[in-house]
Every structure is written in structure tokens, then in C-alpha cells.
XYZ file of C-alpha atoms in Angstrom:
354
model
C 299.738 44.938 25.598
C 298.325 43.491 28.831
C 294.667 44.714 27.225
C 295.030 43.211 24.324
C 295.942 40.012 25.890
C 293.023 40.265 27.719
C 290.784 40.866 24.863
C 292.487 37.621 22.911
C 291.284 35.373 26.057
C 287.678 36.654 26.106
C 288.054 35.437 22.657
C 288.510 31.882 22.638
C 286.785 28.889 22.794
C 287.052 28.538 26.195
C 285.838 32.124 27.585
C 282.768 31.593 25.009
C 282.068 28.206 25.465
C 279.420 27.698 28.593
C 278.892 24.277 29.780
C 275.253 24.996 31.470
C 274.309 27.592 28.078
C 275.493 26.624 24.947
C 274.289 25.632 21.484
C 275.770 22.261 21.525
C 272.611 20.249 21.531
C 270.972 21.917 18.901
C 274.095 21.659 17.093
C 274.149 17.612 17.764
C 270.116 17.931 17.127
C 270.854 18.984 13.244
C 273.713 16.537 12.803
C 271.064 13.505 13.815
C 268.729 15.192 10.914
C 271.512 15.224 8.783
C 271.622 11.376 9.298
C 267.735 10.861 8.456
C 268.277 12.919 5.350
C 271.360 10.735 4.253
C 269.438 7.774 4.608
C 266.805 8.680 2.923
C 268.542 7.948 -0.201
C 269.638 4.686 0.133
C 266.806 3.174 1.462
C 264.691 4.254 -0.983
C 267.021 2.847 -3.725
C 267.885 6.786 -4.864
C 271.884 6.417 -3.738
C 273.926 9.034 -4.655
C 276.815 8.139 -7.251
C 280.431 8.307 -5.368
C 281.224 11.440 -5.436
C 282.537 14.798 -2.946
C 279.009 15.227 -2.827
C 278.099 11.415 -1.609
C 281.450 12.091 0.738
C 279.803 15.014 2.705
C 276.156 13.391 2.763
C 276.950 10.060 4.074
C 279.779 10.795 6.698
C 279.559 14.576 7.885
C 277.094 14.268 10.149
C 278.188 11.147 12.141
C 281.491 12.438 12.487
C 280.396 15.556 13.766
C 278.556 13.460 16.328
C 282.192 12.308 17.295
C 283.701 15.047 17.330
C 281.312 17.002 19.779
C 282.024 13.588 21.778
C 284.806 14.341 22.111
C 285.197 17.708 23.368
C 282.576 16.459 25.872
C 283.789 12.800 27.281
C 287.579 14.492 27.163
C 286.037 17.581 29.245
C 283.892 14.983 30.967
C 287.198 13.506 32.445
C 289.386 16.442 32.771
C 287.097 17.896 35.084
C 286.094 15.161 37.284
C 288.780 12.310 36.746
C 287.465 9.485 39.065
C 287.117 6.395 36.498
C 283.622 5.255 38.261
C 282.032 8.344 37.763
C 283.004 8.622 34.183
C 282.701 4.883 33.689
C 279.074 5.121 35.118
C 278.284 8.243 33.486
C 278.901 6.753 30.333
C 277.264 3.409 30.682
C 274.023 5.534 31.828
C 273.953 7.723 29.258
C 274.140 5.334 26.297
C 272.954 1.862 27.718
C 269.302 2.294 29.100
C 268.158 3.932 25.586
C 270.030 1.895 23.525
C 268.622 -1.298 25.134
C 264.794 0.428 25.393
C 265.476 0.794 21.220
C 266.326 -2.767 20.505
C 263.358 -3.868 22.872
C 261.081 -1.122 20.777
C 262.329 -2.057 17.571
C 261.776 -5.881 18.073
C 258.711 -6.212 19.445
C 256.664 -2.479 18.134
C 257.825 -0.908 15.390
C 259.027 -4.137 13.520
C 255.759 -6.067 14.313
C 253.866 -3.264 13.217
C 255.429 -2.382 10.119
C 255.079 -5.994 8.630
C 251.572 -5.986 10.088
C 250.684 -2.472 8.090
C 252.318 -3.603 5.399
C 250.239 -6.656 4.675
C 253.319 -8.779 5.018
C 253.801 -12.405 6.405
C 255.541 -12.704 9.353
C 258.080 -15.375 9.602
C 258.613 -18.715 11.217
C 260.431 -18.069 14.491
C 259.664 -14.019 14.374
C 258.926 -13.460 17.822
C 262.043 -15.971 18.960
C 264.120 -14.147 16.858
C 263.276 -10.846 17.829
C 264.388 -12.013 21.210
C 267.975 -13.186 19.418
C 267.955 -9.890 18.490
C 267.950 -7.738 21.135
C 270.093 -10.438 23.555
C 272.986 -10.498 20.636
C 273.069 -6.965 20.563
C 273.040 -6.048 24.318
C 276.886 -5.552 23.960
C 276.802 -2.760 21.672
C 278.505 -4.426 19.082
C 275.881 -5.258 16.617
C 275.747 -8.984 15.288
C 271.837 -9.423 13.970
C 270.300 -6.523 12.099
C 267.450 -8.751 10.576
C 264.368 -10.431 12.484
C 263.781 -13.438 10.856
C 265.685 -12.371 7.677
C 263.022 -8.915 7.873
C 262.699 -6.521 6.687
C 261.995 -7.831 2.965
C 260.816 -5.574 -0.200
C 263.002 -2.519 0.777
C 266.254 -1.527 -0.700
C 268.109 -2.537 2.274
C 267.045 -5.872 3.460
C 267.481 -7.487 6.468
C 268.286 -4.212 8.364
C 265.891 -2.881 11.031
C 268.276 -0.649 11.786
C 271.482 0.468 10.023
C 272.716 3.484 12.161
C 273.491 2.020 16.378
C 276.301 -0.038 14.929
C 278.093 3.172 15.403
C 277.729 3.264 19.128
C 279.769 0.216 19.526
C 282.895 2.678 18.625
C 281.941 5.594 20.121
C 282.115 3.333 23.844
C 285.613 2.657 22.507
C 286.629 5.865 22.213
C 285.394 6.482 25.685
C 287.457 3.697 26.852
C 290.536 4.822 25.576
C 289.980 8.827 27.500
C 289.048 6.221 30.387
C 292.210 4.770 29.953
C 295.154 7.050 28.848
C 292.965 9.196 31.952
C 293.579 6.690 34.834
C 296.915 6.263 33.678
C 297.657 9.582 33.837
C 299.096 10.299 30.145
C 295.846 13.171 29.208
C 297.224 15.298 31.565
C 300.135 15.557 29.229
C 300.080 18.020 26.397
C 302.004 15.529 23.881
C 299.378 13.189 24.073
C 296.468 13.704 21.908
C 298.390 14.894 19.619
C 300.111 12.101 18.949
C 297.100 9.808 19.412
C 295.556 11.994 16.733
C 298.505 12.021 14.458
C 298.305 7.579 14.781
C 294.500 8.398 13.590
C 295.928 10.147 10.786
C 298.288 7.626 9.465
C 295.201 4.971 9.646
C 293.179 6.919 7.734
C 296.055 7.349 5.333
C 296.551 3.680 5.593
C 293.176 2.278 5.008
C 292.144 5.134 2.213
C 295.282 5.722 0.992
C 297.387 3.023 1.294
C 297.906 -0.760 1.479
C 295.824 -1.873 4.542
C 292.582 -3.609 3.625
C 290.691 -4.076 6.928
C 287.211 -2.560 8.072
C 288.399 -2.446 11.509
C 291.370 -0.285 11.102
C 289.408 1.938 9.004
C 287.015 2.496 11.340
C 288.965 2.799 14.153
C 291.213 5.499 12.596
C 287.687 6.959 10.974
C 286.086 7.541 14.614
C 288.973 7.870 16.254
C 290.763 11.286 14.026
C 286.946 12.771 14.531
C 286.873 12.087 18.350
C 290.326 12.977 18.925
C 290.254 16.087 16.753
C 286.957 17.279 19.320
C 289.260 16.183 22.171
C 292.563 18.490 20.697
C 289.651 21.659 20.565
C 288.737 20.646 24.413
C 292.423 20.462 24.924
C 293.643 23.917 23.354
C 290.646 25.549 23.966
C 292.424 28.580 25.958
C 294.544 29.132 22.748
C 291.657 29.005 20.175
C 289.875 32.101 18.806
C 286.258 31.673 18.622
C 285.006 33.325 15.210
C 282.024 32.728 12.685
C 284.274 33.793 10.314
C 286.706 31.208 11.454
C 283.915 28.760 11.746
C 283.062 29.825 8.066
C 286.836 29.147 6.702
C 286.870 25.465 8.509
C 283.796 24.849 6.665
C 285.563 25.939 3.311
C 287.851 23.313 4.012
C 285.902 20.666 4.966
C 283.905 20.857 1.521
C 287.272 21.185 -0.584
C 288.420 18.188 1.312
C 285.501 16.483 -0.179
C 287.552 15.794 -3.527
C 290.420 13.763 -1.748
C 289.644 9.966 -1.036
C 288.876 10.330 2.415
C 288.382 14.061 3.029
C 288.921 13.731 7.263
C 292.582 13.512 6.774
C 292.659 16.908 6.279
C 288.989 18.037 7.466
C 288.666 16.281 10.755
C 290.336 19.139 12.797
C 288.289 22.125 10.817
C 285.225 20.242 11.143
C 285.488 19.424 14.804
C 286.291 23.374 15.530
C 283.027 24.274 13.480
C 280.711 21.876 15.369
C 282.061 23.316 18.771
C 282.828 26.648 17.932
C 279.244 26.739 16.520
C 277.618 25.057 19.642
C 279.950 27.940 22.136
C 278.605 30.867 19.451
C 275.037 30.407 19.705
C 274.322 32.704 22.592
C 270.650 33.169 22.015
C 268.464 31.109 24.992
C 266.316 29.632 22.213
C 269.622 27.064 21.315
C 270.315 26.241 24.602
C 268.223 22.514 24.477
C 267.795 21.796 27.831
C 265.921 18.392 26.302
C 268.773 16.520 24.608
C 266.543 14.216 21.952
C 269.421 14.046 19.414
C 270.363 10.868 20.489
C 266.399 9.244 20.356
C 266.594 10.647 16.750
C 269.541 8.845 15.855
C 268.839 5.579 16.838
C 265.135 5.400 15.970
C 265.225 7.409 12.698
C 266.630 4.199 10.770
C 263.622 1.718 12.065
C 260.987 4.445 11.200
C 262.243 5.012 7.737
C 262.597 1.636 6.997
C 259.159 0.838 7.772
C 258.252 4.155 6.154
C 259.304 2.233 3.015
C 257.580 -0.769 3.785
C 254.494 1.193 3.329
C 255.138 2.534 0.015
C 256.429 5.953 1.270
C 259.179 6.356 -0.698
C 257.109 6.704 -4.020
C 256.018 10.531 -2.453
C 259.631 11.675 -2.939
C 262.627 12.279 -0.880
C 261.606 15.895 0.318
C 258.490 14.014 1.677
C 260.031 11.373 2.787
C 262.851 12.947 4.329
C 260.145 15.397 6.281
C 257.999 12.582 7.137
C 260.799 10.450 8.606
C 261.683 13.541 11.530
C 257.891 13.901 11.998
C 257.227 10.316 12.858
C 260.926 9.713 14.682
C 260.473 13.080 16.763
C 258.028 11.394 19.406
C 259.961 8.187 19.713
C 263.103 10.941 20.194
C 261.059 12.206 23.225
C 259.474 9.763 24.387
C 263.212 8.356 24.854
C 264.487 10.896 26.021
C 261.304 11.858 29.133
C 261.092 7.881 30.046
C 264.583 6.986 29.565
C 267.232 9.395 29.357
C 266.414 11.718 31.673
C 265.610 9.354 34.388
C 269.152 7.726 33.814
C 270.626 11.035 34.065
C 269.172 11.238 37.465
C 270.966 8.298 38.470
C 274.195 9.449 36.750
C 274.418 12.496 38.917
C 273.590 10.282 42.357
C 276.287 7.700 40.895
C 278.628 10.730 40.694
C 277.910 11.777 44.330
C 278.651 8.163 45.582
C 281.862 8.494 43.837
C 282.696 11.718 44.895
């Protein structure tokens, strides 16, 4: 008996999941591809009908993204729970990048896609583009245009359609910071029941009577970064399986046909993400260079000026392959100048604090 007990624990997430050699970033690297692919239908006016197909496409990857946040930032405070550390942490991790990709977008790859593209620039561009990246500094995103640009595409008016998502994500980091300092994530109870609130959102805003974009998203990021939290949470009680891995999948794609498919997929799609990142073993996953979040927030900008050029005529296998060619040096670039040099400071704010 005692063996077999044994053998269960080697088992689980937790014995298989190493925090210094796992898959997780190349896992998080595919989800921000999945992203560039999804896009590249709508901005090239090819949008797929509504549909469990459309379903999957448009929101799989992102709330992957969350839910891999979640096992992290919930880890992230569990193991160190000093709220300047985490606080810090945080704001280092997703401020200097974010702010370098406003500056970028404003006054480089904007600029230069109107200028390729033949295009007039507008009264008040350059003024603007400084409106731009000062009304954004906050996260929450209230200009997506320069000057009313980008015009001719699809999407108008949006440089870049995919960092308003960032503004939630801090949230959810808040609230770990929170119920952590106050002591309630020590308690067992209490991501479940956070999660099961999540749950009755998303059955509220997709299901029910509540009409209001900020409940919806709120209960959409927060079941996905909860759910990754619950697998961080129970990780010494969940069996780490490809097959398993295999059957969540199953039900994430059934889930597809129900109005909002996380209400019952959020929980099998979180254990795939992680269970996938703690199964790749081989060294050639283990990312040491995390660019996934450079792709993410510079594939939008480069696709829509992509467009501008006439780009979208080639195709969407073209496009979608030429989009990661020409966002993978931005994605490092971002990640050698910026990220990593933040990092740095992260780990000396954490020694201050410790």
C-alpha cells in the first residue's frame, strides 16, 4: 500500500512539475501564435462565422495565457508571500515592455507603416501619438487610434487590438495580492469558491440576464485564472497524464457547442496548459528566453501594418507565417533590452524585501 502511495505522488502535477525545467514557456510561446493566427482573420476581413469553431479560435489561446497565470502569480505568492516583492515583481514584469510597446508602436511601427503605405499622415499625428501612449500608461486602454489611424484595413482605428487584455490580467494579480495579505489563500475553501462566483458570471453574462462587458469579462478572465490557480492549489492531488491531458482537451472542444464553452472547459483547459508545460521533459522546451509576451503585444501592430501594405491579398497561410516572422525580432528585441533587464531588478527588488 505504502508503495503504491508512493508511486501516486511521483505522479502528480506537483512531483513532475519543475519550476527551473519545465515546458511552460514554450507552452505560453504557442498560445501567443495561436493569437497571431486568430487575428489573422479578422483583420484581413476573412472572419470566421459564429460558430464552436470561431469559439476555440478567438478565445483559447488568451485564456490559456490566464490560466498558466495563474498557476504562476498564485505559486508566485504561495511561495514567497511578502506583498512588495510580489507587488514589484509584477509591476516589473509587465510595465517596462508594455510601456517600451506603446512608445514603439507610436512613434516606429505606426509612422512607418503609413509612410510604406503611401498614406497621408494626419493633422496632429505626432501630438496624438503622444495622447496615446500617456492615456494608456495605466494599462487600461482608452485610445487605440493615432489620429483616427490606421485607415483602409478591416479594423480601423486600432494599432493594436490585443494589450487591452493586460489591464485584467493586473487585476487578477491584485486580487491573489489581496485575498494573500489578508490571509484567506492559505485556506483551502477559498479558490474554490472564488472560482465557483466566476462560474455564476459566466453563467450570468452568457447565459443569463446580465448585459454588461465588465462582468463578462471579469468572470471570463477570472474562471481561466482561477481555474490555473485551483491546479497550483491541488497540485499534490493531481495525476499528471498525456492521456489525461488528451481527455481535458476532448472536453474543451465539445464545450465548444455551448454558448460560452469555459463554464465547463475552464478547469480541463487550465490542467492541459500546465500539465503540458510539467510533461515536456526534453531540454529543448525548457525556454530559458521567455519572448511569448513580446509576441503578444507586438503581433497586432505588425499585422495591421502588414495589411496596410496589401499583405493580406497573399492569403492567410502567408499572412499568418509572415506576421510571426516579422513580430519574432520585435519579441526579442523586447525581451534582451527590456524584459530581461527588468527581471534583473525584480530579483534585487526581491532581496530588498526579503
Amino acid at each position: 500500500m505504502t508503495v503504491r502511495v508512493a508511486e501516486r505522488s511521483t505522479m502528480t502535477i506537483a512531483a513532475r512539475f519543475d519550476p527551473r525545467a519545465n515546458g511552460l514557456n514554450a507552452v505560453r510561446l504557442l498560445l501567443a501564435s495561436g493569437v497571431i493566427i486568430w487575428h489573422a482573420f479578422p483583420l484581413t476581413g476573412q472572419d470566421i462565422p459564429d460558430g464552436p469553431l470561431r469559439q476555440l479560435l478567438a478565445f483559447i489561446w488568451v485564456d490559456g495565457f490566464f490560466a498558466a497565470s495563474g498557476f504562476l502569480i498564485v505559486s508566485s505568492w504561495m511561495r514567497r508571500p511578502n506583498w512588495w516583492a510580489f507587488l514589484s515583481a509584477r509591476l516589473l514584469r509587465i510595465l517596462p515592455a508594455f510601456y517600451t510597446c506603446l512608445i514603439v508602436t507610436a512613434f516606429a511601427i505606426a509612422p512607418l507603416a503609413i509612410w510604406l503605405s503611401n498614406s497621408v499622415f494626419p493633422p496632429g499625428f505626432w501630438a496624438d501619438g503622444v495622447g496615446y501612449v500617456l492615456k494608456n500608461s495605466s494599462l487600461r486602454i482608452f485610445q487605440y487610434d493615432i489620429a483616427g489611424t490606421p485607415l483602409g484595413v478591416p479594423d480601423e482605428g486600432v494599432w493594436n487590438g490585443s494589450i487591452w487584455t493586460l489591464w485584467w490580467e493586473f487585476l487578477c494579480y491584485l486580487g491573489v495580492l489581496l485575498l494573500g495579505v489578508t490571509g484567506l489563500l492559505k485556506r483551502t475553501w477559498v479558490l474554490p469558491v472564488v472560482f465557483a462566483l466566476c462560474v455564476i458570471g459566466v453563467l450570468s453574462t452568457s447565459y443569463g440576464p446580465i448585459d454588461n462587458f465588465y462582468v463578462y469579462a471579469a468572470a471570463r478572465f477570472g474562471i481561466m485564472f482561477i481555474a490555473g490557480g485551483l491546479i497550483f492549489r491541488f497540485r499534490d492531488r493531481i495525476r499528471a497524464s498525456w492521456i489525461l491531458v488528451a481527455l481535458a482537451m476532448v472536453v474543451v472542444v465539445a464545450s465548444a457547442w455551448l454558448p460560452d464553452y469555459r463554464v465547463v472547459a475552464a478547469l480541463p483547459l487550465a490542467y492541459a496548459v500546465i500539465t503540458t508545460g510539467a510533461l515536456l521533459r526534453q531540454r529543448i522546451f525548457w525556454l530559458r528566453n521567455d519572448v511569448s509576451y513580446g509576441i503578444y503585444v507586438y503581433a497586432f501592430p505588425i499585422q495591421q501594418t502588414l495589411v496596410l501594405l496589401g499583405a493580406a491579398v497573399w492569403g492567410i497561410p502567408a499572412f499568418i507565417l509572415l506576421s510571426i516572422v516579422l513580430t519574432i525580432p520585435f519579441a526579442v528585441a523586447s525581451w534582451v533590452f527590456v524584459e530581461r533587464p527588468a527581471l534583473r531588478l525584480r530579483k534585487r527588488a526581491q532581496g530588498v524585501a526579503a
